XYZ file of C-alpha atoms in Angstrom:
289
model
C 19.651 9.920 -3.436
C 18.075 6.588 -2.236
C 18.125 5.627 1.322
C 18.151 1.953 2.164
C 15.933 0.835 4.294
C 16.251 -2.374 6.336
C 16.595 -5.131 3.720
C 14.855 -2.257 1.404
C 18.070 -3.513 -1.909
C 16.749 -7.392 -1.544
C 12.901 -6.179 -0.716
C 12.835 -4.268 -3.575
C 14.671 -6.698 -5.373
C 12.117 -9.622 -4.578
C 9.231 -6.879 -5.774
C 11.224 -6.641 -9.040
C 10.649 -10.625 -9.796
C 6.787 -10.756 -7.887
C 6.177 -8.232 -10.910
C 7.681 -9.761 -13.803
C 5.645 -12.849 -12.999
C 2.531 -10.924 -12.548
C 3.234 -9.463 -16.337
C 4.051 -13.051 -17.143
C 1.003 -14.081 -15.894
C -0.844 -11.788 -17.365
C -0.179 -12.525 -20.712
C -1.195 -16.363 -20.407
C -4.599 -18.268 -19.228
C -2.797 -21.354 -17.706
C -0.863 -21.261 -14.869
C 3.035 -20.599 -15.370
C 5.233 -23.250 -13.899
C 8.079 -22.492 -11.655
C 10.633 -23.917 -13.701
C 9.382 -21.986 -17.397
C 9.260 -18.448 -15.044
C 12.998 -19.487 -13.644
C 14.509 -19.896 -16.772
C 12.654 -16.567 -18.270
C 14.167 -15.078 -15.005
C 18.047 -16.598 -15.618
C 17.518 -18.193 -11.957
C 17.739 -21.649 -11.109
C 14.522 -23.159 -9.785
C 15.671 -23.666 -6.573
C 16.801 -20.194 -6.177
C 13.423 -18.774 -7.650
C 12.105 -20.896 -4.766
C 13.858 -19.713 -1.955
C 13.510 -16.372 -2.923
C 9.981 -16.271 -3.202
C 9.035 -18.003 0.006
C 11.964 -15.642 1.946
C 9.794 -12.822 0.521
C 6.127 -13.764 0.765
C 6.343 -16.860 3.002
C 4.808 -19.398 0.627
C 5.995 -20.893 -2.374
C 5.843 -19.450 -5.864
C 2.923 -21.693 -7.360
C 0.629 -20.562 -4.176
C 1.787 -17.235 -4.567
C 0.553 -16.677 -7.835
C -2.400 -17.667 -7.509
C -2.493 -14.693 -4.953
C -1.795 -12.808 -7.735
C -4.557 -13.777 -10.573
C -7.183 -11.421 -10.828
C -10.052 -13.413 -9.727
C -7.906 -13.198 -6.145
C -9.908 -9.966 -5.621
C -13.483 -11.953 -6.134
C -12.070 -14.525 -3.387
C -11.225 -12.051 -1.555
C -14.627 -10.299 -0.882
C -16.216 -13.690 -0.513
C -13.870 -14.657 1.872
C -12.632 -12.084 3.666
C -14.440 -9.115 3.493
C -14.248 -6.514 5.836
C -17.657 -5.180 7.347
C -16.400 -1.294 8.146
C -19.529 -0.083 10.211
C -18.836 -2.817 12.341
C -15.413 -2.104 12.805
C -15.805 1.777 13.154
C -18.256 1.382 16.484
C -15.857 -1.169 17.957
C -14.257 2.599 19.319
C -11.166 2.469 17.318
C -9.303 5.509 17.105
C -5.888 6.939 15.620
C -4.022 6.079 19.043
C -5.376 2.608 19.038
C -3.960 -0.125 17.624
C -5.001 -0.305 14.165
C -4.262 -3.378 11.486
C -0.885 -4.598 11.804
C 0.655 -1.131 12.946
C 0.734 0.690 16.151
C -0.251 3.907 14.260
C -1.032 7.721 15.480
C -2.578 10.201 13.390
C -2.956 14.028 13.134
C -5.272 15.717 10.964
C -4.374 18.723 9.511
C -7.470 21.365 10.343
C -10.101 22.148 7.421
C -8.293 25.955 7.140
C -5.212 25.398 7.000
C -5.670 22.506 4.403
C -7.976 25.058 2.246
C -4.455 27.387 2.475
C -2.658 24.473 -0.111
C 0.181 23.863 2.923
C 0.760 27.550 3.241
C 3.570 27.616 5.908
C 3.828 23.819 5.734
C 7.241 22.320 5.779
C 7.395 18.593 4.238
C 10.543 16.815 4.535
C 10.472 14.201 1.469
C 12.971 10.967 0.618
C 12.869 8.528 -1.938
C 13.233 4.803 -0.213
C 13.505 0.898 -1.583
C 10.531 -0.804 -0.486
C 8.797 -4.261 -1.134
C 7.053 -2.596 -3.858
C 9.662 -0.800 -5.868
C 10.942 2.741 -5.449
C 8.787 4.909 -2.660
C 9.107 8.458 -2.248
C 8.116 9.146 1.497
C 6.731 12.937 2.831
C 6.364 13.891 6.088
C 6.001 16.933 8.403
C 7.680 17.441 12.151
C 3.867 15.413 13.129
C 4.565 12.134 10.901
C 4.307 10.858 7.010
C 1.987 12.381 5.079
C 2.703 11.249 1.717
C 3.632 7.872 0.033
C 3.953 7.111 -3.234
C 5.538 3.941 -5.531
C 7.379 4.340 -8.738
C 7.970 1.807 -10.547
C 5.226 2.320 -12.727
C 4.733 6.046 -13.574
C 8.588 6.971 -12.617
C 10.140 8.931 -9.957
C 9.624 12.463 -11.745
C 5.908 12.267 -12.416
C 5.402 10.585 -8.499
C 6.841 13.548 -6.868
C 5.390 16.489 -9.303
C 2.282 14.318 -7.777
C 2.896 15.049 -4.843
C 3.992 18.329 -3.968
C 1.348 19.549 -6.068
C -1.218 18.503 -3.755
C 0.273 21.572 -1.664
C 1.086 23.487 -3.703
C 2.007 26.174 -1.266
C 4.227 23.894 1.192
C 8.087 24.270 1.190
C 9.764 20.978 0.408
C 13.203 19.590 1.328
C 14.922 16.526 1.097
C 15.995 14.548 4.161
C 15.580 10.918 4.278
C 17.609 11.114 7.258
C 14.318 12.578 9.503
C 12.129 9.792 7.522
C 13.445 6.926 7.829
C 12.321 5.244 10.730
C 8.565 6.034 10.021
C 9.624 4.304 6.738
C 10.940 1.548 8.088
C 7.978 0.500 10.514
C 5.829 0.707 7.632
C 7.155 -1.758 5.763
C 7.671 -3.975 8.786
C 10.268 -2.781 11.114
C 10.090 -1.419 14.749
C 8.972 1.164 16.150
C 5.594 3.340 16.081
C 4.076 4.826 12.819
C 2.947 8.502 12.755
C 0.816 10.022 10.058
C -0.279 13.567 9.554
C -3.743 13.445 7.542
C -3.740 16.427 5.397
C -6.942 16.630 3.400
C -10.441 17.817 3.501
C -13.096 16.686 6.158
C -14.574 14.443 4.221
C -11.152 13.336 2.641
C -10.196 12.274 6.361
C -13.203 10.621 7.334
C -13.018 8.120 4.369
C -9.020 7.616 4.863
C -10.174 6.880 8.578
C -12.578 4.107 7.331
C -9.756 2.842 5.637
C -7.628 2.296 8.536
C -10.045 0.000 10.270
C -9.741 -2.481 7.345
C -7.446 -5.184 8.553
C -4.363 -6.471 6.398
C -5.335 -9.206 4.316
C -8.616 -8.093 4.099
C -10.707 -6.157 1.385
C -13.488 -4.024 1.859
C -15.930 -2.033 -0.876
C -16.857 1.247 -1.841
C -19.636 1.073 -0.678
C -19.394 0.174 2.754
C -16.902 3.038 3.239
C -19.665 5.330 2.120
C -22.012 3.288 4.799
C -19.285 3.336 7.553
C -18.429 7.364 7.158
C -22.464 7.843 7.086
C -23.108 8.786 3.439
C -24.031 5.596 2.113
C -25.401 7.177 -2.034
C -21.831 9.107 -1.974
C -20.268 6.201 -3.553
C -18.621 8.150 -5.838
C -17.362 10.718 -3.813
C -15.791 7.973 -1.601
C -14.364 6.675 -4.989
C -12.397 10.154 -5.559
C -11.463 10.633 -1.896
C -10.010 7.335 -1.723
C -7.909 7.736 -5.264
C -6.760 10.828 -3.455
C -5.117 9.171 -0.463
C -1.878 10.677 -0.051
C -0.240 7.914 1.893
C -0.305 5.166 -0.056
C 0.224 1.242 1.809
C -0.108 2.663 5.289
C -4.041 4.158 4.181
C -4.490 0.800 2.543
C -6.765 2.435 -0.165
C -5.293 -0.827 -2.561
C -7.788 -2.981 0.017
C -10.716 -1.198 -1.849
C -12.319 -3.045 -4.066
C -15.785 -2.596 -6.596
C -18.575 -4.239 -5.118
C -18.094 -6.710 -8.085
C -14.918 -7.952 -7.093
C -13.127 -5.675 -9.425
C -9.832 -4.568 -8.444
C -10.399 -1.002 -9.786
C -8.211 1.290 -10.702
C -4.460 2.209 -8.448
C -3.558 5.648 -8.648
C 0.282 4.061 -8.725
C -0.724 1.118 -11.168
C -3.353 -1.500 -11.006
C 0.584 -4.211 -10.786
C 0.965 -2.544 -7.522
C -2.205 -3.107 -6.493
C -2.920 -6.851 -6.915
C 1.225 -7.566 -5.438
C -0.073 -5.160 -2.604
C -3.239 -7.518 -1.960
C -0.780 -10.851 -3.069
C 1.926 -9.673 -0.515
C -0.639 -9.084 2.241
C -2.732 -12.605 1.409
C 0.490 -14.381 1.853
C 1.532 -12.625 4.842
C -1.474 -14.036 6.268
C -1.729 -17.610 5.095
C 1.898 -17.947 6.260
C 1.466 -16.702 9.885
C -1.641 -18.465 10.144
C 0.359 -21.733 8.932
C 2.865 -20.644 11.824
C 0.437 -20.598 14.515
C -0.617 -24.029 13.937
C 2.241 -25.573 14.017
């Protein structure tokens, strides 16, 4: 049933171990050392080493502190991203937008209010850098995403579909697969088909404007799509992102710092935000060489 993906066995793979040490970590106030998580993991050092920078371009000991939880708070201070800002700089969905060259469809208020009625959704189930990821899409581009690993593959899809409920469904990783595999890094242009209410769409469009490796808050999405006291709302519209990872909803944070809930689990979440902060430390160490 699973289609591989370029490098999707050892991505996935690599996701398996980033998550063991976030439980690891999780479970102890001082920092683990690379040797005590190598022997938990039955890997030599060395290896641990290697495989960790291969995935996330630094080393293990940096990368976990990517991963503790006050990575979020360092995050806002240090990289948050101003949305209103970035909304009248005239992006659009055929613009170049974070780290993808991504196009996007919305789906029109009635036929969204018909639950997919005459919608066809071709869905696959993929290995990604985050674990197992079911991929939907329509004859326009993806339109769902979902990971896994931490609810399991039955529960993900029943998630889903339900969301149109009146769509026929069949499988065909086959016609997904390259969208897949430029989202998680290969070539080739990304297509999305936005199916979701108005104000749904408006929020997941505020989302695209936040770069990778940065965060943004709840409230400035509710500033930037020009309701600034629907907090809330923006709250449950961005919990209801379909496309999970391409609409970086993970990149919202609580205007604490908080990382706030992850409708695939909060683990997903913070390797999400780890995977993206390392990404970016390590090309930025690139260009200065």
């Amino acid at each position: 049933m699973n289609t591989h993906i370029s490098n999707g066995q050892e991505a996935s793979y690599h996701y398996k171990l980033v998550r063991r040490a976030i439980e690891r970590l999780d479970s102890n106030d001082a920092p683990v050392s690379l040797e005590g998580l190598a022997a938990e993991m039955n890997l030599s050092p060395a290896y641990l080493q290697r495989l960790f920078s291969k995935w996330a371009g630094v080393s293990p000991k940096r990368y976990q502190q990517f991963l503790a939880l006050h990575h979020a708070k360092t995050l806002l201070r240090a990289h948050h991203s101003t949305l209103d800002t970035a909304m009248e700089t005239g992006l659009s969905g055929g613009g170049r937008l974070h780290d993808l060259f991504l196009r996007w469809e919305a789906m029109s208020p009635g036929s969204y209010a018909k639950g997919g009625k005459d919608l066809q959704i071709k869905f696959g189930w993929f290995e990604s850098p985050f674990g197992k990821a079911l991929a939907m899409g329509t004859d326009i581009g993806l339109c769902g995403m979902a990971f896994a690993e931490e609810t399991g593959a039955e529960p993900a899809y029943q998630d889903m579909a339900l969301r149109w409920p009146n769509a026929r469904f069949t499988e065909d990783n086959n016609a997904l697969a390259p969208w897949v595999g430029a989202a998680f890094g290969g070539v080739g242009a990304q297509r999305l088909h936005l199916i979701g209410a108005p104000f749904q769409i408006k929020v997941w469009e505020a989302l695209l404007h936040v770069p990778s490796g940065h965060v943004t808050t709840y409230s400035d999405i509710a500033r930037a799509v020009g309701s600034p006291k629907a907090v809330r709302a923006v709250g449950t519209a961005v919990g209801k992102n379909p496309v999970s990872w391409l609409i970086p909803c993970h990149r919202a944070l609580r205007k604490s710092g908080e990382l706030g809930g992850y409708h695939w689990g909060t683990p997903i979440k913070r390797a999400m935000l780890a995977y993206e902060s390392a990404t970016r430390e390590s090309a930025a160490f690139a260009l200065a060489k």
